[in-house]
PDB file of C-alpha atoms in Angstrom:
ATOM      1  CA  MET A 980      36.199  -0.427 -14.613  1.00  0.00           C
ATOM      2  CA  GLU A 981      35.732  -0.008 -18.394  1.00  0.00           C
ATOM      3  CA  GLY A 982      36.125  -2.789 -20.927  1.00  0.00           C
ATOM      4  CA  GLY A 983      34.413  -5.798 -22.418  1.00  0.00           C
ATOM      5  CA  GLY A 984      33.118  -7.042 -19.073  1.00  0.00           C
ATOM      6  CA  ALA A 985      31.474  -3.756 -18.161  1.00  0.00           C
ATOM      7  CA  GLN A 986      27.973  -5.200 -18.573  1.00  0.00           C
ATOM      8  CA  TYR A 987      28.667  -7.545 -15.659  1.00  0.00           C
ATOM      9  CA  ASN A 988      29.578  -4.792 -13.229  1.00  0.00           C
ATOM     10  CA  PRO A 989      27.089  -4.593 -10.351  1.00  0.00           C
ATOM     11  CA  ARG A 990      24.658  -1.704 -10.573  1.00  0.00           C
ATOM     12  CA  THR A 991      25.222   0.855  -7.857  1.00  0.00           C
ATOM     13  CA  VAL A 992      22.817   1.815  -5.085  1.00  0.00           C
ATOM     14  CA  GLU A 993      22.456   5.223  -6.743  1.00  0.00           C
ATOM     15  CA  GLU A 994      21.468   3.668 -10.074  1.00  0.00           C
ATOM     16  CA  VAL A 995      18.869   1.425  -8.471  1.00  0.00           C
ATOM     17  CA  PHE A 996      17.511   4.399  -6.534  1.00  0.00           C
ATOM     18  CA  ARG A 997      17.220   6.447  -9.752  1.00  0.00           C
ATOM     19  CA  ASP A 998      15.327   3.548 -11.311  1.00  0.00           C
ATOM     20  CA  PHE A 999      13.047   3.444  -8.241  1.00  0.00           C
ATOM     21  CA  LYS A1000      12.359   7.204  -8.363  1.00  0.00           C
ATOM     22  CA  GLY A1001      11.552   7.121 -12.086  1.00  0.00           C
ATOM     23  CA  ARG A1002       9.084   4.242 -11.741  1.00  0.00           C
ATOM     24  CA  ARG A1003       7.577   5.853  -8.643  1.00  0.00           C
ATOM     25  CA  ALA A1004       7.069   9.194 -10.416  1.00  0.00           C
ATOM     26  CA  GLY A1005       5.274   7.461 -13.280  1.00  0.00           C
ATOM     27  CA  MET A1006       2.894   5.612 -10.960  1.00  0.00           C
ATOM     28  CA  ILE A1007       2.196   8.767  -8.958  1.00  0.00           C
ATOM     29  CA  LYS A1008       1.194  10.488 -12.216  1.00  0.00           C
ATOM     30  CA  ALA A1009      -1.222   7.650 -12.982  1.00  0.00           C
ATOM     31  CA  LEU A1010      -2.888   7.931  -9.569  1.00  0.00           C
ATOM     32  CA  THR A1011      -2.955  11.749  -9.326  1.00  0.00           C
ATOM     33  CA  THR A1012      -2.540  14.054 -12.340  1.00  0.00           C
ATOM     34  CA  ASP A1013      -3.502  11.387 -14.923  1.00  0.00           C
ATOM     35  CA  VAL A1014      -6.093   9.693 -12.731  1.00  0.00           C
ATOM     36  CA  GLU A1015      -9.032  10.119 -15.138  1.00  0.00           C
ATOM     37  CA  GLU A1016      -7.122   8.467 -17.968  1.00  0.00           C
ATOM     38  CA  PHE A1017      -5.896   5.728 -15.615  1.00  0.00           C
ATOM     39  CA  TYR A1018      -9.449   5.103 -14.389  1.00  0.00           C
ATOM     40  CA  GLN A1019     -10.770   4.728 -17.929  1.00  0.00           C
ATOM     41  CA  GLN A1020      -8.003   2.303 -18.935  1.00  0.00           C
ATOM     42  CA  CYS A1021      -8.807  -0.007 -16.002  1.00  0.00           C
ATOM     43  CA  ASP A1022     -11.986  -1.338 -17.583  1.00  0.00           C
ATOM     44  CA  PRO A1023     -13.321  -4.289 -15.530  1.00  0.00           C
ATOM     45  CA  GLU A1024     -14.514  -5.894 -18.779  1.00  0.00           C
ATOM     46  CA  LYS A1025     -10.921  -6.362 -19.940  1.00  0.00           C
ATOM     47  CA  GLU A1026      -8.526  -9.137 -18.923  1.00  0.00           C
ATOM     48  CA  ASN A1027      -6.246  -9.027 -15.874  1.00  0.00           C
ATOM     49  CA  LEU A1028      -4.440  -5.683 -15.988  1.00  0.00           C
ATOM     50  CA  CYS A1029      -1.412  -4.337 -14.127  1.00  0.00           C
ATOM     51  CA  LEU A1030      -0.099  -0.824 -13.494  1.00  0.00           C
ATOM     52  CA  TYR A1031       3.538  -0.489 -14.557  1.00  0.00           C
ATOM     53  CA  GLY A1032       5.908   2.363 -13.788  1.00  0.00           C
ATOM     54  CA  PHE A1033       8.986   2.964 -15.920  1.00  0.00           C
ATOM     55  CA  PRO A1034      12.361   4.586 -15.151  1.00  0.00           C
ATOM     56  CA  SER A1035      11.422   7.276 -17.709  1.00  0.00           C
ATOM     57  CA  GLU A1036       8.698   8.505 -15.285  1.00  0.00           C
ATOM     58  CA  GLN A1037       5.960   7.117 -17.535  1.00  0.00           C
ATOM     59  CA  TRP A1038       3.199   4.656 -16.639  1.00  0.00           C
ATOM     60  CA  GLU A1039       1.243   2.004 -18.482  1.00  0.00           C
ATOM     61  CA  VAL A1040      -1.759  -0.209 -17.836  1.00  0.00           C
ATOM     62  CA  ASN A1041      -1.162  -3.514 -19.570  1.00  0.00           C
ATOM     63  CA  LEU A1042      -1.414  -7.293 -19.404  1.00  0.00           C
ATOM     64  CA  PRO A1043       1.199  -9.115 -17.296  1.00  0.00           C
ATOM     65  CA  ALA A1044       4.338 -10.520 -18.891  1.00  0.00           C
ATOM     66  CA  GLU A1045       3.830 -13.813 -20.722  1.00  0.00           C
ATOM     67  CA  GLU A1046       7.192 -15.375 -19.895  1.00  0.00           C
ATOM     68  CA  VAL A1047       7.586 -17.309 -16.641  1.00  0.00           C
ATOM     69  CA  PRO A1048       9.419 -16.290 -14.592  1.00  0.00           C
ATOM     70  CA  PRO A1049       9.265 -12.679 -15.804  1.00  0.00           C
ATOM     71  CA  GLU A1050      12.365 -10.511 -16.145  1.00  0.00           C
ATOM     72  CA  LEU A1051      11.240  -8.377 -13.166  1.00  0.00           C
ATOM     73  CA  PRO A1052       8.751  -8.969 -10.344  1.00  0.00           C
ATOM     74  CA  GLU A1053       5.212  -8.357 -11.589  1.00  0.00           C
ATOM     75  CA  PRO A1054       2.801  -5.713 -10.176  1.00  0.00           C
ATOM     76  CA  ALA A1055      -0.531  -6.680  -8.598  1.00  0.00           C
ATOM     77  CA  LEU A1056      -2.667  -8.542 -11.121  1.00  0.00           C
ATOM     78  CA  GLY A1057      -6.250  -7.620 -12.014  1.00  0.00           C
ATOM     79  CA  ILE A1058      -6.484  -4.155 -10.480  1.00  0.00           C
ATOM     80  CA  ASN A1059      -9.240  -3.348 -13.004  1.00  0.00           C
ATOM     81  CA  PHE A1060     -11.596  -5.999 -11.594  1.00  0.00           C
ATOM     82  CA  ALA A1061     -11.930  -4.129  -8.275  1.00  0.00           C
ATOM     83  CA  ARG A1062     -12.504  -0.716  -9.854  1.00  0.00           C
ATOM     84  CA  ASP A1063     -16.314  -0.690  -9.782  1.00  0.00           C
ATOM     85  CA  GLY A1064     -16.632  -2.713  -6.584  1.00  0.00           C
ATOM     86  CA  MET A1065     -15.554   0.064  -4.197  1.00  0.00           C
ATOM     87  CA  GLN A1066     -15.409   3.828  -3.906  1.00  0.00           C
ATOM     88  CA  GLU A1067     -12.901   5.432  -6.249  1.00  0.00           C
ATOM     89  CA  LYS A1068     -10.735   6.823  -3.432  1.00  0.00           C
ATOM     90  CA  ASP A1069     -10.549   3.403  -1.765  1.00  0.00           C
ATOM     91  CA  TRP A1070      -9.682   1.718  -5.044  1.00  0.00           C
ATOM     92  CA  LEU A1071      -6.936   4.247  -5.790  1.00  0.00           C
ATOM     93  CA  SER A1072      -5.574   3.781  -2.264  1.00  0.00           C
ATOM     94  CA  LEU A1073      -5.508   0.007  -2.755  1.00  0.00           C
ATOM     95  CA  VAL A1074      -3.662   0.342  -6.068  1.00  0.00           C
ATOM     96  CA  ALA A1075      -1.238   2.757  -4.360  1.00  0.00           C
ATOM     97  CA  VAL A1076      -0.425   0.203  -1.639  1.00  0.00           C
ATOM     98  CA  HIS A1077       0.270  -2.504  -4.217  1.00  0.00           C
ATOM     99  CA  SER A1078       2.344  -0.031  -6.245  1.00  0.00           C
ATOM    100  CA  ASP A1079       4.535   0.706  -3.227  1.00  0.00           C
ATOM    101  CA  ALA A1080       5.030  -3.014  -2.641  1.00  0.00           C
ATOM    102  CA  TRP A1081       5.958  -3.571  -6.296  1.00  0.00           C
ATOM    103  CA  LEU A1082       8.506  -0.734  -6.297  1.00  0.00           C
ATOM    104  CA  LEU A1083      10.229  -2.205  -3.250  1.00  0.00           C
ATOM    105  CA  SER A1084      10.262  -5.680  -4.774  1.00  0.00           C
ATOM    106  CA  VAL A1085      11.844  -4.382  -7.991  1.00  0.00           C
ATOM    107  CA  ALA A1086      14.481  -2.360  -6.110  1.00  0.00           C
ATOM    108  CA  PHE A1087      15.497  -5.267  -3.908  1.00  0.00           C
ATOM    109  CA  TYR A1088      15.355  -7.670  -6.842  1.00  0.00           C
ATOM    110  CA  PHE A1089      18.079  -5.526  -8.407  1.00  0.00           C
ATOM    111  CA  GLY A1090      19.875  -5.492  -5.070  1.00  0.00           C
ATOM    112  CA  ALA A1091      19.912  -9.289  -4.973  1.00  0.00           C
ATOM    113  CA  ARG A1092      20.725  -9.703  -8.644  1.00  0.00           C
ATOM    114  CA  PHE A1093      23.690  -7.355  -8.534  1.00  0.00           C
ATOM    115  CA  GLY A1094      25.051  -8.577  -5.231  1.00  0.00           C
ATOM    116  CA  PHE A1095      24.337  -5.736  -2.814  1.00  0.00           C
ATOM    117  CA  ASP A1096      25.739  -6.477   0.618  1.00  0.00           C
ATOM    118  CA  LYS A1097      24.093  -5.657   3.936  1.00  0.00           C
ATOM    119  CA  ALA A1098      25.415  -2.081   3.974  1.00  0.00           C
ATOM    120  CA  ASP A1099      24.251  -1.421   0.398  1.00  0.00           C
ATOM    121  CA  ARG A1100      20.775  -2.847   1.060  1.00  0.00           C
ATOM    122  CA  LYS A1101      20.438  -0.737   4.185  1.00  0.00           C
ATOM    123  CA  ARG A1102      21.571   2.400   2.344  1.00  0.00           C
ATOM    124  CA  LEU A1103      19.135   1.725  -0.492  1.00  0.00           C
ATOM    125  CA  PHE A1104      16.257   1.221   1.920  1.00  0.00           C
ATOM    126  CA  ASN A1105      17.116   4.412   3.820  1.00  0.00           C
ATOM    127  CA  MET A1106      17.160   6.402   0.570  1.00  0.00           C
ATOM    128  CA  ILE A1107      13.783   4.949  -0.404  1.00  0.00           C
ATOM    129  CA  ASN A1108      12.352   5.490   3.061  1.00  0.00           C
ATOM    130  CA  ASP A1109      13.190   9.201   2.946  1.00  0.00           C
ATOM    131  CA  LEU A1110      10.531   9.579   0.233  1.00  0.00           C
ATOM    132  CA  PRO A1111       6.804   9.536   1.016  1.00  0.00           C
ATOM    133  CA  THR A1112       5.073   6.403  -0.225  1.00  0.00           C
ATOM    134  CA  ILE A1113       2.662   6.516  -3.151  1.00  0.00           C
ATOM    135  CA  PHE A1114      -0.071   5.540  -0.682  1.00  0.00           C
ATOM    136  CA  GLU A1115       0.739   8.540   1.512  1.00  0.00           C
ATOM    137  CA  ILE A1116       0.679  10.888  -1.475  1.00  0.00           C
ATOM    138  CA  VAL A1117      -2.592   9.518  -2.866  1.00  0.00           C
ATOM    139  CA  THR A1118      -4.440   9.413   0.463  1.00  0.00           C
ATOM    140  CA  SER A1119      -3.242  12.848   1.601  1.00  0.00           C
ATOM    141  CA  GLY A1120      -4.523  14.263  -1.677  1.00  0.00           C
ATOM    142  CA  VAL A1121      -7.907  12.603  -1.124  1.00  0.00           C
ATOM    143  CA  ALA A1122      -8.067  13.839   2.479  1.00  0.00           C
ATOM    144  CA  LYS A1123      -7.271  17.417   1.467  1.00  0.00           C
ATOM    145  CA  LYS A1124      -9.871  17.364  -1.299  1.00  0.00           C
ATOM    146  CA  GLN A1125     -12.578  16.004   0.987  1.00  0.00           C
ATOM    147  CA  THR A1126     -11.755  18.480   3.751  1.00  0.00           C
ATOM    148  CA  LYS A1127     -11.892  21.330   1.249  1.00  0.00           C
ATOM    149  CA  ASP A1128     -15.260  20.112  -0.006  1.00  0.00           C
ATOM    150  CA  LYS A1129     -16.585  19.901   3.546  1.00  0.00           C
ATOM    151  CA  SER A1130     -15.446  23.446   4.275  1.00  0.00           C
ATOM    152  CA  LEU A1131     -17.805  24.756   1.591  1.00  0.00           C
ATOM    153  CA  VAL A1132     -20.797  23.601   3.589  1.00  0.00           C
ATOM    154  CA  SER A1133     -21.905  26.198   6.132  1.00  0.00           C
ATOM    155  CA  ASN A1134     -24.384  23.982   7.955  1.00  0.00           C
ATOM    156  CA  HIS A1135     -22.258  22.460  10.742  1.00  0.00           C
ATOM    157  CA  SER A1136     -24.553  20.120  12.635  1.00  0.00           C
ATOM    158  CA  SER A1137     -23.751  19.563  16.311  1.00  0.00           C
ATOM    159  CA  ASN A1138     -24.807  15.927  15.930  1.00  0.00           C
ATOM    160  CA  LYS A1139     -21.641  13.804  16.143  1.00  0.00           C
ATOM    161  CA  SER A1140     -22.833  11.277  13.601  1.00  0.00           C
ATOM    162  CA  LYS A1141     -20.434   8.777  12.080  1.00  0.00           C
ATOM    163  CA  SER A1142     -20.555  10.508   8.722  1.00  0.00           C
ATOM    164  CA  ASN A1143     -19.327  13.800  10.179  1.00  0.00           C
ATOM    165  CA  SER A1144     -17.169  12.800  13.138  1.00  0.00           C
ATOM    166  CA  LYS A1145     -14.203  11.181  11.437  1.00  0.00           C
ATOM    167  CA  VAL A1146     -12.208  14.076  10.082  1.00  0.00           C
ATOM    168  CA  ARG A1147     -12.317  17.650  11.420  1.00  0.00           C
ATOM    169  CA  GLU A1148      -9.605  19.977  10.192  1.00  0.00           C
ATOM    170  CA  SER A1149      -9.229  23.721  10.029  1.00  0.00           C
ATOM    171  CA  GLN A1150     -11.944  25.449   8.021  1.00  0.00           C
ATOM    172  CA  ALA A1151      -9.671  28.403   7.436  1.00  0.00           C
ATOM    173  CA  LYS A1152      -6.721  26.299   6.384  1.00  0.00           C
ATOM    174  CA  HIS A1153      -8.563  24.579   3.544  1.00  0.00           C
ATOM    175  CA  SER A1154     -11.112  27.194   2.429  1.00  0.00           C
ATOM    176  CA  LYS A1155      -9.029  30.332   1.826  1.00  0.00           C
ATOM    177  CA  ALA A1156      -8.585  29.563  -1.848  1.00  0.00           C
ATOM    178  CA  SER A1157     -12.256  28.957  -2.556  1.00  0.00           C
ATOM    179  CA  GLN A1158     -14.244  31.294  -0.295  1.00  0.00           C
ATOM    180  CA  PRO A1159     -14.668  35.056   0.229  1.00  0.00           C
ATOM    181  CA  LYS A1160     -13.152  36.401   3.422  1.00  0.00           C
ATOM    182  CA  ASP A1161     -16.536  37.234   5.011  1.00  0.00           C
ATOM    183  CA  GLU A1162     -17.876  33.714   4.450  1.00  0.00           C
ATOM    184  CA  GLU A1163     -14.588  32.194   5.623  1.00  0.00           C
ATOM    185  CA  GLN A1164     -14.711  34.249   8.822  1.00  0.00           C
ATOM    186  CA  GLY A1165     -18.305  33.207   9.429  1.00  0.00           C
ATOM    187  CA  LEU A1166     -17.388  29.533   9.114  1.00  0.00           C
ATOM    188  CA  ASP A1167     -14.501  29.954  11.545  1.00  0.00           C
ATOM    189  CA  GLU A1168     -16.675  31.707  14.114  1.00  0.00           C
ATOM    190  CA  GLU A1169     -19.428  29.091  13.796  1.00  0.00           C
ATOM    191  CA  ASP A1170     -16.934  26.244  14.146  1.00  0.00           C
ATOM    192  CA  GLU A1171     -15.262  27.879  17.155  1.00  0.00           C
ATOM    193  CA  ASP A1172     -18.638  28.567  18.810  1.00  0.00           C
ATOM    194  CA  GLU A1173     -19.719  24.964  18.372  1.00  0.00           C
ATOM    195  CA  HIS A1174     -16.509  23.311  19.532  1.00  0.00           C
ATOM    196  CA  GLY A1175     -14.787  26.002  21.578  1.00  0.00           C
ATOM    197  CA  GLU A1176     -15.711  24.261  24.839  1.00  0.00           C
ATOM    198  CA  THR A1177     -14.643  20.817  23.610  1.00  0.00           C
ATOM    199  CA  LEU A1178     -11.641  19.396  25.469  1.00  0.00           C
ATOM    200  CA  CYS A1179      -9.238  16.778  24.202  1.00  0.00           C
ATOM    201  CA  GLY A1180      -9.836  13.490  26.038  1.00  0.00           C
ATOM    202  CA  ALA A1181      -6.085  12.913  26.181  1.00  0.00           C
ATOM    203  CA  CYS A1182      -4.382  16.213  27.007  1.00  0.00           C
ATOM    204  CA  GLY A1183      -7.360  18.251  28.257  1.00  0.00           C
ATOM    205  CA  GLU A1184      -6.630  21.214  25.972  1.00  0.00           C
ATOM    206  CA  ASN A1185      -9.410  23.144  24.189  1.00  0.00           C
ATOM    207  CA  TYR A1186     -10.496  22.628  20.594  1.00  0.00           C
ATOM    208  CA  ALA A1187      -8.586  24.746  18.071  1.00  0.00           C
ATOM    209  CA  SER A1188      -9.725  25.213  14.481  1.00  0.00           C
ATOM    210  CA  ASP A1189      -6.206  24.818  13.091  1.00  0.00           C
ATOM    211  CA  GLU A1190      -5.756  21.291  14.458  1.00  0.00           C
ATOM    212  CA  PHE A1191      -6.938  17.879  13.289  1.00  0.00           C
ATOM    213  CA  TRP A1192      -9.392  16.210  15.689  1.00  0.00           C
ATOM    214  CA  ILE A1193     -11.081  12.806  15.744  1.00  0.00           C
ATOM    215  CA  CYS A1194     -14.087  11.582  17.737  1.00  0.00           C
ATOM    216  CA  CYS A1195     -14.275   8.194  19.457  1.00  0.00           C
ATOM    217  CA  ASP A1196     -17.378   6.292  18.283  1.00  0.00           C
ATOM    218  CA  ALA A1197     -17.636   4.515  21.642  1.00  0.00           C
ATOM    219  CA  CYS A1198     -17.343   7.284  24.267  1.00  0.00           C
ATOM    220  CA  GLU A1199     -17.910  10.223  21.851  1.00  0.00           C
ATOM    221  CA  LYS A1200     -14.956  12.128  23.256  1.00  0.00           C
ATOM    222  CA  TRP A1201     -12.846  14.261  20.924  1.00  0.00           C
ATOM    223  CA  PHE A1202      -9.070  13.920  20.708  1.00  0.00           C
ATOM    224  CA  HIS A1203      -6.236  15.786  19.041  1.00  0.00           C
ATOM    225  CA  GLY A1204      -5.012  13.550  16.238  1.00  0.00           C
ATOM    226  CA  LYS A1205      -1.436  14.010  17.476  1.00  0.00           C
ATOM    227  CA  CYS A1206      -2.413  12.876  20.999  1.00  0.00           C
ATOM    228  CA  VAL A1207      -3.755   9.526  19.763  1.00  0.00           C
ATOM    229  CA  LYS A1208      -1.303   9.221  16.848  1.00  0.00           C
ATOM    230  CA  ILE A1209      -3.971   9.390  14.118  1.00  0.00           C
ATOM    231  CA  THR A1210      -3.318  11.385  10.928  1.00  0.00           C
ATOM    232  CA  PRO A1211      -6.030  12.724   8.592  1.00  0.00           C
ATOM    233  CA  ALA A1212      -4.918  10.229   5.934  1.00  0.00           C
ATOM    234  CA  ARG A1213      -5.197   7.306   8.339  1.00  0.00           C
ATOM    235  CA  ALA A1214      -8.575   8.516   9.642  1.00  0.00           C
ATOM    236  CA  GLU A1215     -10.011   8.256   6.126  1.00  0.00           C
ATOM    237  CA  HIS A1216      -9.634   4.468   6.322  1.00  0.00           C
ATOM    238  CA  ILE A1217     -11.065   3.983   9.835  1.00  0.00           C
ATOM    239  CA  LYS A1218     -14.725   2.948   9.771  1.00  0.00           C
ATOM    240  CA  GLN A1219     -15.173   2.979  13.547  1.00  0.00           C
ATOM    241  CA  TYR A1220     -12.589   4.775  15.661  1.00  0.00           C
ATOM    242  CA  LYS A1221     -12.101   3.759  19.280  1.00  0.00           C
ATOM    243  CA  CYS A1222      -9.782   5.769  21.499  1.00  0.00           C
ATOM    244  CA  PRO A1223      -6.990   3.989  23.415  1.00  0.00           C
ATOM    245  CA  SER A1224      -9.094   3.916  26.587  1.00  0.00           C
ATOM    246  CA  CYS A1225     -12.114   2.292  24.925  1.00  0.00           C
ATOM    247  CA  SER A1226      -9.901  -0.125  23.014  1.00  0.00           C
ATOM    248  CA  ASN A1227      -8.250  -1.251  26.260  1.00  0.00           C
ATOM    249  CA  LYS A1228     -11.642  -1.756  27.944  1.00  0.00           C
ATOM    250  CA  ARG A1229     -12.766  -4.039  25.163  1.00  0.00           C
ATOM    251  CA  ALA A1230      -9.559  -6.048  25.330  1.00  0.00           C
ATOM    252  CA  ARG A1231     -10.028  -6.945  28.988  1.00  0.00           C
ATOM    253  CA  PRO A1232     -11.536 -10.396  29.735  1.00  0.00           C
TER     254      PRO A1232
END
């Protein structure tokens, strides 16, 4: 397979996947460890900006390519314009979604350009799908941070207001690193006392402090996240949660 025509040999699935992983790692850095620098570079006063990831695991905020059509598919345009128009976590989540879409488009652009057949495309997608998306990584980080912040507050109101009912995770699980044992134990006991009699509206089991729960804004019943297929990351983006029962009632004519 060596020789003068080597540059025309199709790239392999493994090579495209390595390219994908490198670009993905760079974009994850921008949205997590380098997030302050990324935020500052996305100045809404500047022109349309894009977030690029490179195979070298580096990232860059820059103007889109001038040539049309560009060598590769282009990332979402103008991400900086939305920066100050929403909460930072929501903006980062939005950029993460577009970043995932761009990575897939680049990978399958290579697949088309280098003649991947059905089996190769399927294998490439399966390899990609085994990795968590950038969106999942960014939103799980936000959810963990917010839950940890909430666990520092000892005043647990019994009022199931919208601001407090969305995400309820283990106080012990997320506060061990930041609280003394006595305070941690007090939080656990207070949380158990308040919700110990609460039953899941789906399975009927009691509340447990080591499980994620969510409250329906319509009937105000609590549910295990696993029973209604809601994760902490997904709950962060639900403004008004309605359980399956309440959702079905509304759907009826």
